[in-house]
mmCIF file of C-alpha atoms in Angstrom:
data_model
loop_
_atom_site.group_PDB
_atom_site.id
_atom_site.type_symbol
_atom_site.label_atom_id
_atom_site.label_comp_id
_atom_site.label_asym_id
_atom_site.label_seq_id
_atom_site.Cartn_x
_atom_site.Cartn_y
_atom_site.Cartn_z
ATOM 1 C CA MET A 1 44.608 140.217 21.788
ATOM 2 C CA ILE A 2 43.918 136.496 22.064
ATOM 3 C CA ASN A 3 43.609 136.923 25.917
ATOM 4 C CA LYS A 4 40.922 139.891 25.192
ATOM 5 C CA PHE A 5 39.008 137.779 22.999
ATOM 6 C CA ARG A 6 38.884 134.960 25.518
ATOM 7 C CA ILE A 7 37.808 137.192 28.391
ATOM 8 C CA ARG A 8 35.024 138.806 26.286
ATOM 9 C CA ARG A 9 33.877 135.247 25.213
ATOM 10 C CA CYS A 10 34.107 134.088 28.836
ATOM 11 C CA MET A 11 31.962 137.280 30.144
ATOM 12 C CA PHE A 12 29.428 136.731 27.261
ATOM 13 C CA LEU A 13 29.086 132.929 28.358
ATOM 14 C CA MET A 14 28.588 133.974 32.023
ATOM 15 C CA ILE A 15 26.047 136.462 31.030
ATOM 16 C CA ALA A 16 24.211 133.941 29.028
ATOM 17 C CA LEU A 17 24.358 131.547 31.832
ATOM 18 C CA LEU A 18 22.986 134.052 34.440
ATOM 19 C CA TRP A 19 20.244 134.860 31.851
ATOM 20 C CA ALA A 20 19.166 131.285 31.450
ATOM 21 C CA SER A 21 19.144 130.258 35.119
ATOM 22 C CA PRO A 22 16.249 130.756 37.106
ATOM 23 C CA SER A 23 15.811 134.378 38.169
ATOM 24 C CA ILE A 24 12.869 133.709 40.404
ATOM 25 C CA ALA A 25 13.509 134.140 44.169
ATOM 26 C CA SER A 26 12.179 131.815 46.599
ATOM 27 C CA THR A 27 10.273 134.831 48.041
ATOM 28 C CA ASP A 28 8.261 135.340 44.997
ATOM 29 C CA ILE A 29 6.389 132.116 45.876
ATOM 30 C CA ALA A 30 4.629 132.584 48.946
ATOM 31 C CA ILE A 31 3.240 129.623 51.230
ATOM 32 C CA GLU A 32 0.596 130.417 54.013
ATOM 33 C CA HIS A 33 -1.119 128.226 56.473
ATOM 34 C CA ALA A 34 0.440 124.942 55.774
ATOM 35 C CA TRP A 35 -0.814 122.286 57.890
ATOM 36 C CA THR A 36 -1.648 118.826 57.926
ATOM 37 C CA PRO A 37 -4.592 117.547 60.252
ATOM 38 C CA GLN A 38 -3.648 115.329 63.301
ATOM 39 C CA GLY A 39 -5.263 112.064 62.325
ATOM 40 C CA PRO A 40 -5.898 108.677 63.647
ATOM 41 C CA MET A 41 -2.527 106.692 64.212
ATOM 42 C CA THR A 42 -3.839 104.023 62.118
ATOM 43 C CA MET A 43 -3.745 106.417 59.109
ATOM 44 C CA THR A 44 -0.713 106.050 56.769
ATOM 45 C CA MET A 45 -2.008 108.536 54.241
ATOM 46 C CA HIS A 46 -2.435 112.210 55.249
ATOM 47 C CA ALA A 47 -3.349 115.172 53.636
ATOM 48 C CA GLY A 48 -1.607 118.513 53.381
ATOM 49 C CA TYR A 49 -3.082 121.899 52.932
ATOM 50 C CA PHE A 50 -1.620 125.490 52.327
ATOM 51 C CA MET A 51 -2.230 128.539 50.112
ATOM 52 C CA LEU A 52 0.347 129.126 47.505
ATOM 53 C CA THR A 53 0.816 132.486 45.736
ATOM 54 C CA ASN A 54 2.823 133.089 42.665
ATOM 55 C CA HIS A 55 4.095 136.655 42.973
ATOM 56 C CA THR A 56 6.299 136.359 39.597
ATOM 57 C CA ALA A 57 5.297 137.632 36.243
ATOM 58 C CA ASP A 58 5.305 134.096 34.821
ATOM 59 C CA THR A 59 3.094 131.058 35.277
ATOM 60 C CA LEU A 60 4.789 128.404 37.268
ATOM 61 C CA GLU A 61 4.287 124.709 36.906
ATOM 62 C CA LEU A 62 4.390 122.674 39.995
ATOM 63 C CA ILE A 63 5.725 119.185 39.008
ATOM 64 C CA SER A 64 6.890 117.520 42.167
ATOM 65 C CA VAL A 65 6.258 117.547 45.954
ATOM 66 C CA SER A 66 8.512 115.604 48.516
ATOM 67 C CA SER A 67 9.376 115.532 52.066
ATOM 68 C CA ASP A 68 12.017 113.701 54.290
ATOM 69 C CA HIS A 69 9.081 112.592 56.404
ATOM 70 C CA TYR A 70 7.101 110.837 53.812
ATOM 71 C CA GLY A 71 7.718 108.083 51.240
ATOM 72 C CA GLN A 72 5.807 109.695 48.661
ATOM 73 C CA ILE A 73 3.785 112.938 48.078
ATOM 74 C CA GLU A 74 1.311 113.506 45.371
ATOM 75 C CA ILE A 75 -1.005 116.484 44.359
ATOM 76 C CA HIS A 76 -4.572 115.130 44.443
ATOM 77 C CA LYS A 77 -7.840 116.782 43.724
ATOM 78 C CA ALA A 78 -11.041 115.473 45.385
ATOM 79 C CA ASP A 79 -13.876 115.613 42.796
ATOM 80 C CA MET A 80 -17.652 115.389 43.464
ATOM 81 C CA VAL A 81 -19.326 114.247 40.105
ATOM 82 C CA ASP A 82 -22.915 113.297 40.332
ATOM 83 C CA GLY A 83 -22.665 112.828 44.098
ATOM 84 C CA LEU A 84 -19.689 110.475 43.820
ATOM 85 C CA SER A 85 -16.618 111.374 45.682
ATOM 86 C CA SER A 86 -13.318 110.403 44.151
ATOM 87 C CA MET A 87 -9.642 111.361 44.181
ATOM 88 C CA ARG A 88 -7.613 112.479 40.986
ATOM 89 C CA LYS A 89 -3.923 112.700 40.861
ATOM 90 C CA LEU A 90 -2.625 115.693 39.196
ATOM 91 C CA ASN A 91 0.808 115.170 37.396
ATOM 92 C CA LYS A 92 1.249 118.923 37.343
ATOM 93 C CA LEU A 93 -0.110 122.028 38.531
ATOM 94 C CA ALA A 94 -0.056 125.455 36.705
ATOM 95 C CA VAL A 95 -0.096 128.554 38.960
ATOM 96 C CA LEU A 96 -0.833 131.630 36.955
ATOM 97 C CA SER A 97 0.999 134.831 37.662
ATOM 98 C CA HIS A 98 -0.345 136.462 40.749
ATOM 99 C CA GLU A 99 -2.705 133.563 41.281
ATOM 100 C CA LYS A 100 -3.468 132.107 44.760
ATOM 101 C CA VAL A 101 -3.943 128.408 44.741
ATOM 102 C CA VAL A 102 -5.665 127.092 47.950
ATOM 103 C CA PHE A 103 -5.309 123.431 48.941
ATOM 104 C CA SER A 104 -7.935 122.905 51.433
ATOM 105 C CA PRO A 105 -10.197 119.865 52.771
ATOM 106 C CA GLY A 106 -12.575 118.595 50.283
ATOM 107 C CA GLY A 107 -10.524 119.961 47.157
ATOM 108 C CA LEU A 108 -7.056 120.499 46.099
ATOM 109 C CA HIS A 109 -4.659 118.728 48.601
ATOM 110 C CA LEU A 110 -1.237 116.917 48.986
ATOM 111 C CA MET A 111 -1.756 113.309 49.417
ATOM 112 C CA MET A 112 1.311 112.336 51.672
ATOM 113 C CA ARG A 113 1.916 108.541 51.801
ATOM 114 C CA ASP A 114 3.973 106.297 53.929
ATOM 115 C CA PRO A 115 4.900 108.623 56.987
ATOM 116 C CA LEU A 116 8.548 107.658 58.272
ATOM 117 C CA LYS A 117 7.512 108.484 61.902
ATOM 118 C CA ARG A 118 4.141 109.230 63.694
ATOM 119 C CA LEU A 119 3.634 112.871 63.882
ATOM 120 C CA GLN A 120 1.966 114.477 66.915
ATOM 121 C CA LEU A 121 0.097 117.700 67.500
ATOM 122 C CA GLY A 122 2.448 120.530 66.969
ATOM 123 C CA ASP A 123 5.117 118.785 65.117
ATOM 124 C CA THR A 124 6.535 120.413 61.956
ATOM 125 C CA PHE A 125 8.412 119.111 58.788
ATOM 126 C CA ILE A 126 9.819 120.599 55.636
ATOM 127 C CA VAL A 127 7.925 120.156 52.444
ATOM 128 C CA ARG A 128 9.822 120.843 49.110
ATOM 129 C CA LEU A 129 7.969 121.938 46.006
ATOM 130 C CA GLU A 130 9.645 121.573 42.674
ATOM 131 C CA PHE A 131 8.633 123.722 39.823
ATOM 132 C CA GLU A 132 9.622 123.418 36.167
ATOM 133 C CA SER A 133 12.786 125.245 35.305
ATOM 134 C CA ASP A 134 14.413 123.805 38.531
ATOM 135 C CA ILE A 135 12.642 126.169 40.700
ATOM 136 C CA ILE A 136 12.615 124.965 44.502
ATOM 137 C CA LYS A 137 10.543 126.262 47.241
ATOM 138 C CA GLU A 138 10.635 124.697 50.608
ATOM 139 C CA PHE A 139 8.373 125.483 53.648
ATOM 140 C CA THR A 140 7.251 124.211 57.014
ATOM 141 C CA MET A 141 4.141 122.127 57.420
ATOM 142 C CA HIS A 142 2.426 121.963 61.020
ATOM 143 C CA VAL A 143 0.435 119.323 62.354
ATOM 144 C CA ALA A 144 -2.697 120.986 63.684
ATOM 145 C CA GLN A 145 -6.125 119.969 64.941
ATOM 146 C CA ARG A 146 -8.518 119.493 61.995
ATOM 147 C CA HIS A 147 -10.874 122.177 63.006
ATOM 148 C CA MET A 148 -7.911 124.594 63.631
ATOM 149 C CA GLN A 149 -5.577 126.155 60.973
ATOM 150 C CA PRO A 150 -2.432 127.756 62.155
ATOM 151 C CA ALA A 151 -3.171 131.507 62.173
ATOM 152 C CA THR A 152 0.217 132.714 61.030
ATOM 153 C CA SER A 153 1.879 132.469 57.840
ATOM 154 C CA HIS A 154 4.777 130.113 57.516
ATOM 155 C CA HIS A 155 7.188 131.219 54.741
ATOM 156 C CA GLY A 156 9.928 128.857 53.599
ATOM 157 C CA HIS A 157 13.407 128.440 54.024
ATOM 158 C CA PRO A 158 15.131 129.518 50.877
ATOM 159 C CA MET B 1 -58.198 140.833 62.465
ATOM 160 C CA ARG B 2 -58.602 138.809 59.190
ATOM 161 C CA ALA B 3 -55.941 140.954 57.552
ATOM 162 C CA LEU B 4 -53.580 140.220 60.500
ATOM 163 C CA ILE B 5 -54.216 136.501 60.547
ATOM 164 C CA LEU B 6 -53.625 136.753 56.498
ATOM 165 C CA ALA B 7 -50.353 138.661 56.970
ATOM 166 C CA LEU B 8 -49.122 136.156 59.676
ATOM 167 C CA THR B 9 -50.086 133.324 57.491
ATOM 168 C CA LEU B 10 -48.248 134.753 54.478
ATOM 169 C CA CYS B 11 -45.243 135.413 56.711
ATOM 170 C CA ALA B 12 -45.061 131.804 57.998
ATOM 171 C CA MET B 13 -45.440 130.652 54.275
ATOM 172 C CA SER B 14 -42.692 132.774 53.170
ATOM 173 C CA VAL B 15 -40.425 131.808 56.145
ATOM 174 C CA GLN B 16 -41.209 128.126 55.233
ATOM 175 C CA SER B 17 -40.410 128.786 51.754
ATOM 176 C CA LEU B 18 -37.070 130.543 52.344
ATOM 177 C CA ALA B 19 -36.069 127.679 54.665
ATOM 178 C CA LYS B 20 -36.802 125.024 51.966
ATOM 179 C CA SER B 21 -34.858 126.899 49.445
ATOM 180 C CA GLN B 22 -31.920 127.298 51.710
ATOM 181 C CA ALA B 23 -32.068 123.525 52.394
ATOM 182 C CA GLU B 24 -32.120 122.635 48.761
ATOM 183 C CA GLU B 25 -29.155 125.060 48.312
ATOM 184 C CA ASP B 26 -27.427 123.348 50.962
ATOM 185 C CA GLY B 27 -27.845 119.924 49.404
ATOM 186 C CA HIS B 28 -30.465 118.809 52.036
ATOM 187 C CA VAL B 29 -33.044 116.629 50.685
ATOM 188 C CA THR B 30 -36.233 115.597 52.772
ATOM 189 C CA LEU B 31 -37.898 112.437 51.199
ATOM 190 C CA LYS B 32 -41.479 112.787 50.143
ATOM 191 C CA THR B 33 -41.865 109.128 50.982
ATOM 192 C CA PRO B 34 -39.722 107.624 53.608
ATOM 193 C CA TYR B 35 -38.736 104.024 52.999
ATOM 194 C CA THR B 36 -37.679 101.269 55.383
ATOM 195 C CA VAL B 37 -34.103 99.810 55.424
ATOM 196 C CA GLY B 38 -33.875 96.289 53.744
ATOM 197 C CA ASP B 39 -32.331 93.342 55.526
ATOM 198 C CA PHE B 40 -28.520 93.292 56.067
ATOM 199 C CA ILE B 41 -26.045 91.592 58.523
ATOM 200 C CA LEU B 42 -23.023 93.443 59.106
ATOM 201 C CA GLU B 43 -20.642 93.839 62.175
ATOM 202 C CA ASP B 44 -19.835 96.808 64.243
ATOM 203 C CA HIS B 45 -16.236 97.765 65.073
ATOM 204 C CA ASN B 46 -16.644 95.947 68.695
ATOM 205 C CA GLY B 47 -17.384 92.697 66.650
ATOM 206 C CA ASN B 48 -21.296 92.711 67.533
ATOM 207 C CA LEU B 49 -23.577 91.615 64.790
ATOM 208 C CA PHE B 50 -25.322 94.900 63.461
ATOM 209 C CA ASP B 51 -28.644 94.581 61.267
ATOM 210 C CA GLN B 52 -31.664 96.618 60.157
ATOM 211 C CA ASP B 53 -33.272 96.282 63.553
ATOM 212 C CA ASP B 54 -30.024 98.128 65.243
ATOM 213 C CA LEU B 55 -31.168 101.126 62.996
ATOM 214 C CA LYS B 56 -34.225 101.748 65.238
ATOM 215 C CA ASN B 57 -35.136 103.324 68.508
ATOM 216 C CA SER B 58 -32.611 106.315 67.701
ATOM 217 C CA TRP B 59 -31.789 108.900 65.005
ATOM 218 C CA SER B 60 -28.864 107.679 62.741
ATOM 219 C CA MET B 61 -26.638 109.400 60.146
ATOM 220 C CA ILE B 62 -24.902 106.745 57.860
ATOM 221 C CA PHE B 63 -22.061 107.959 55.971
ATOM 222 C CA VAL B 64 -20.192 105.576 53.294
ATOM 223 C CA GLY B 65 -16.549 105.770 53.513
ATOM 224 C CA PHE B 66 -13.132 104.022 54.021
ATOM 225 C CA THR B 67 -10.357 104.448 56.619
ATOM 226 C CA SER B 68 -7.641 105.077 53.994
ATOM 227 C CA CYS B 69 -9.164 108.039 52.667
ATOM 228 C CA PRO B 70 -6.832 111.078 53.597
ATOM 229 C CA ASP B 71 -9.095 114.027 52.590
ATOM 230 C CA VAL B 72 -12.988 113.563 52.111
ATOM 231 C CA CYS B 73 -13.879 110.862 54.917
ATOM 232 C CA PRO B 74 -12.101 112.640 57.819
ATOM 233 C CA THR B 75 -13.373 116.088 56.729
ATOM 234 C CA THR B 76 -16.826 114.694 56.640
ATOM 235 C CA LEU B 77 -16.646 113.012 59.902
ATOM 236 C CA SER B 78 -15.238 116.208 61.504
ATOM 237 C CA ASN B 79 -17.894 118.287 59.918
ATOM 238 C CA LEU B 80 -20.723 115.872 61.316
ATOM 239 C CA GLU B 81 -19.225 116.143 64.640
ATOM 240 C CA ALA B 82 -19.554 120.073 64.275
ATOM 241 C CA VAL B 83 -23.132 119.411 63.261
ATOM 242 C CA ARG B 84 -23.833 117.357 66.218
ATOM 243 C CA ALA B 85 -22.205 119.886 68.524
ATOM 244 C CA ASP B 86 -24.480 122.532 67.204
ATOM 245 C CA MET B 87 -27.354 120.357 67.520
ATOM 246 C CA GLY B 88 -26.695 120.052 71.238
ATOM 247 C CA LEU B 89 -27.814 123.540 71.620
ATOM 248 C CA ARG B 90 -31.068 122.779 70.046
ATOM 249 C CA LEU B 91 -32.152 119.259 71.067
ATOM 250 C CA ARG B 92 -32.220 116.857 73.935
ATOM 251 C CA PRO B 93 -29.246 114.575 73.617
ATOM 252 C CA ASP B 94 -31.277 111.437 73.009
ATOM 253 C CA SER B 95 -32.650 113.268 69.837
ATOM 254 C CA ILE B 96 -29.278 113.936 68.395
ATOM 255 C CA PRO B 97 -28.549 111.416 65.600
ATOM 256 C CA ARG B 98 -25.666 109.100 66.128
ATOM 257 C CA ILE B 99 -23.003 108.603 63.458
ATOM 258 C CA LEU B 100 -22.510 105.344 61.665
ATOM 259 C CA PHE B 101 -19.530 104.922 59.322
ATOM 260 C CA LEU B 102 -20.206 102.419 56.772
ATOM 261 C CA ALA B 103 -16.638 100.998 55.962
ATOM 262 C CA VAL B 104 -16.726 99.710 52.581
ATOM 263 C CA ASP B 105 -13.106 98.582 52.242
ATOM 264 C CA PRO B 106 -13.120 95.851 54.679
ATOM 265 C CA ALA B 107 -9.930 94.334 53.931
ATOM 266 C CA ARG B 108 -8.102 97.612 54.982
ATOM 267 C CA ASP B 109 -10.830 98.819 57.320
ATOM 268 C CA LYS B 110 -11.736 96.093 59.580
ATOM 269 C CA PRO B 111 -8.307 95.853 61.497
ATOM 270 C CA VAL B 112 -8.489 99.684 62.291
ATOM 271 C CA LEU B 113 -11.988 100.708 62.208
ATOM 272 C CA LYS B 114 -12.468 101.030 66.079
ATOM 273 C CA GLU B 115 -9.205 103.105 66.528
ATOM 274 C CA TYR B 116 -9.920 105.129 63.463
ATOM 275 C CA LEU B 117 -13.349 106.350 64.625
ATOM 276 C CA GLY B 118 -12.300 106.640 68.228
ATOM 277 C CA TYR B 119 -10.030 109.422 67.149
ATOM 278 C CA PHE B 120 -13.183 111.506 65.937
ATOM 279 C CA HIS B 121 -15.521 110.602 68.553
ATOM 280 C CA PRO B 122 -15.662 107.841 71.096
ATOM 281 C CA GLN B 123 -19.488 107.310 70.325
ATOM 282 C CA TYR B 124 -18.884 106.891 66.413
ATOM 283 C CA LEU B 125 -19.895 103.500 65.300
ATOM 284 C CA GLY B 126 -18.188 101.623 62.352
ATOM 285 C CA ILE B 127 -19.894 98.930 60.597
ATOM 286 C CA THR B 128 -18.563 96.607 57.912
ATOM 287 C CA GLY B 129 -18.697 93.115 56.574
ATOM 288 C CA SER B 130 -18.690 91.125 53.396
ATOM 289 C CA HIS B 131 -19.108 93.008 49.964
ATOM 290 C CA LYS B 132 -22.384 91.162 49.528
ATOM 291 C CA GLN B 133 -23.867 92.365 52.674
ATOM 292 C CA LEU B 134 -22.411 95.780 52.307
ATOM 293 C CA GLY B 135 -23.962 95.801 49.008
ATOM 294 C CA ARG B 136 -27.292 95.240 50.520
ATOM 295 C CA LEU B 137 -27.391 98.105 52.669
ATOM 296 C CA VAL B 138 -25.703 100.400 50.073
ATOM 297 C CA LYS B 139 -28.426 99.479 47.753
ATOM 298 C CA SER B 140 -30.957 100.284 50.433
ATOM 299 C CA LEU B 141 -29.297 103.712 50.878
ATOM 300 C CA LYS B 142 -29.380 104.081 47.150
ATOM 301 C CA ALA B 143 -25.547 104.780 47.471
ATOM 302 C CA PHE B 144 -22.646 103.386 45.600
ATOM 303 C CA TYR B 145 -19.076 102.391 46.173
ATOM 304 C CA ARG B 146 -16.282 100.789 44.023
ATOM 305 C CA LEU B 147 -12.654 99.810 45.002
ATOM 306 C CA ASP B 148 -10.581 101.343 42.275
ATOM 307 C CA LYS B 149 -7.851 98.642 42.147
ATOM 308 C CA LYS B 150 -5.589 99.039 39.282
ATOM 309 C CA THR B 151 -4.162 95.658 39.589
ATOM 310 C CA ASP B 152 -4.894 92.676 41.994
ATOM 311 C CA ASP B 153 -2.080 93.460 44.226
ATOM 312 C CA ASP B 154 -2.658 97.156 44.331
ATOM 313 C CA VAL B 155 -2.493 98.187 47.910
ATOM 314 C CA ASN B 156 -2.957 101.945 47.457
ATOM 315 C CA TYR B 157 -6.047 101.980 45.672
ATOM 316 C CA ASP B 158 -8.622 104.756 45.769
ATOM 317 C CA VAL B 159 -12.361 104.032 46.605
ATOM 318 C CA LEU B 160 -14.987 105.778 44.945
ATOM 319 C CA HIS B 161 -18.121 106.389 47.084
ATOM 320 C CA THR B 162 -21.172 108.464 47.174
ATOM 321 C CA ALA B 163 -20.532 111.524 49.455
ATOM 322 C CA PHE B 164 -24.053 112.137 50.954
ATOM 323 C CA VAL B 165 -25.130 111.092 54.446
ATOM 324 C CA SER B 166 -28.419 109.271 54.891
ATOM 325 C CA ILE B 167 -30.670 110.297 57.828
ATOM 326 C CA ILE B 168 -32.546 107.488 59.297
ATOM 327 C CA ASN B 169 -35.329 107.938 61.981
ATOM 328 C CA PRO B 170 -36.065 105.899 64.892
ATOM 329 C CA GLN B 171 -38.621 103.741 62.814
ATOM 330 C CA GLY B 172 -35.549 102.539 60.785
ATOM 331 C CA GLU B 173 -36.626 104.629 57.681
ATOM 332 C CA ILE B 174 -34.621 106.890 55.762
ATOM 333 C CA VAL B 175 -36.359 110.104 55.663
ATOM 334 C CA ALA B 176 -33.694 112.613 54.233
ATOM 335 C CA LYS B 177 -30.074 112.900 52.615
ATOM 336 C CA ILE B 178 -27.631 115.809 53.235
ATOM 337 C CA SER B 179 -24.737 116.324 51.059
ATOM 338 C CA PRO B 180 -21.254 118.237 51.406
ATOM 339 C CA PRO B 181 -20.095 120.522 52.499
ATOM 340 C CA PHE B 182 -22.108 120.098 55.634
ATOM 341 C CA HIS B 183 -21.980 123.657 56.935
ATOM 342 C CA PRO B 184 -22.464 123.059 60.640
ATOM 343 C CA HIS B 185 -24.817 125.702 61.683
ATOM 344 C CA ARG B 186 -27.384 125.318 58.607
ATOM 345 C CA THR B 187 -26.978 121.642 58.663
ATOM 346 C CA ALA B 188 -27.896 121.412 62.403
ATOM 347 C CA GLU B 189 -30.638 123.776 61.683
ATOM 348 C CA TYR B 190 -32.092 121.549 59.009
ATOM 349 C CA LEU B 191 -31.845 118.534 61.083
ATOM 350 C CA THR B 192 -33.308 120.117 64.015
ATOM 351 C CA LEU B 193 -36.413 121.035 62.082
ATOM 352 C CA LEU B 194 -36.626 117.569 60.543
ATOM 353 C CA ILE B 195 -36.378 116.061 63.812
ATOM 354 C CA ARG B 196 -39.044 118.160 65.267
ATOM 355 C CA GLN B 197 -41.309 116.794 62.462
ATOM 356 C CA VAL B 198 -41.514 120.159 60.665
ATOM 357 C CA SER B 199 -41.596 118.863 57.208
ATOM 358 C CA PHE B 200 -40.855 121.469 54.342
ATOM 359 C CA ASP B 201 -42.920 119.402 51.754
ATOM 360 C CA ASP B 202 -46.087 119.703 53.646
#
């Protein structure tokens, strides 16, 4: 009797844990056209661009971005107010259900600081997006010429 | 015959009006009264002195920026090169404006300016100097910049700056301003008309 009770309690706990853990699969977050422009070697701050689509039924909050190739990555937005150009750091970014957010030149972008090695045209590296509720999405970013964006989609590595 | 002349005149006025409204929509402004750039003494990225007289004898596009800028400045420099490439199909090479990059963060810009600009185009010319002299040219351009340092030892600061590009004629006068996003084809079209002395304001 005690064993049955323990087994039921254990099953209940397991179900509760499963319910509480993130149910969003990595494929529910799509990343396309992830690229960083090849730039002058003197630059120690690079911009990263991509398209992010939230295919889930919930709003996702992007709270952190990282990569083994950069010391620090921040989410930035280029603002143009009264003809003045400036950068604004975003501490988080909400992506609504089924919304597509475009990181593009002159707008929303990743500000990738302190590259650990010089990247050449055609090089790739992994970028890691961390959303609230411990949801992680990794994808490959390509180094491309500024006027050329990779034509193919680059989905992540779950 | 009179009717034909009237129709052609109306047609020409309509085309000019459309071109003017497209220019305004694109953020291109032709100054009604061009004015001469005031005195300043800066240094180009080869170490040569560069002053107001060096703005004469060719068309120039001056852009205020800084080399640590990861997004807006490289995007603008690339777009301006696309504009120049488009203009190459419309104008003689010596009529195409050169690009002058006014680097307003000299402490970080000066050591890397030549290599930075060389990446975009070997003929781009960077000019920089003391904040006092930069301020004189910036004031002439009716532009603005500010180093947004959070603390004295902040090395990762942003620089707020105006995003427009000033167009200077071979007499050293500012005649127009163009603003982002610098659509290559339409900007080239506007500048070509400007350089051919077709003023939308006449």
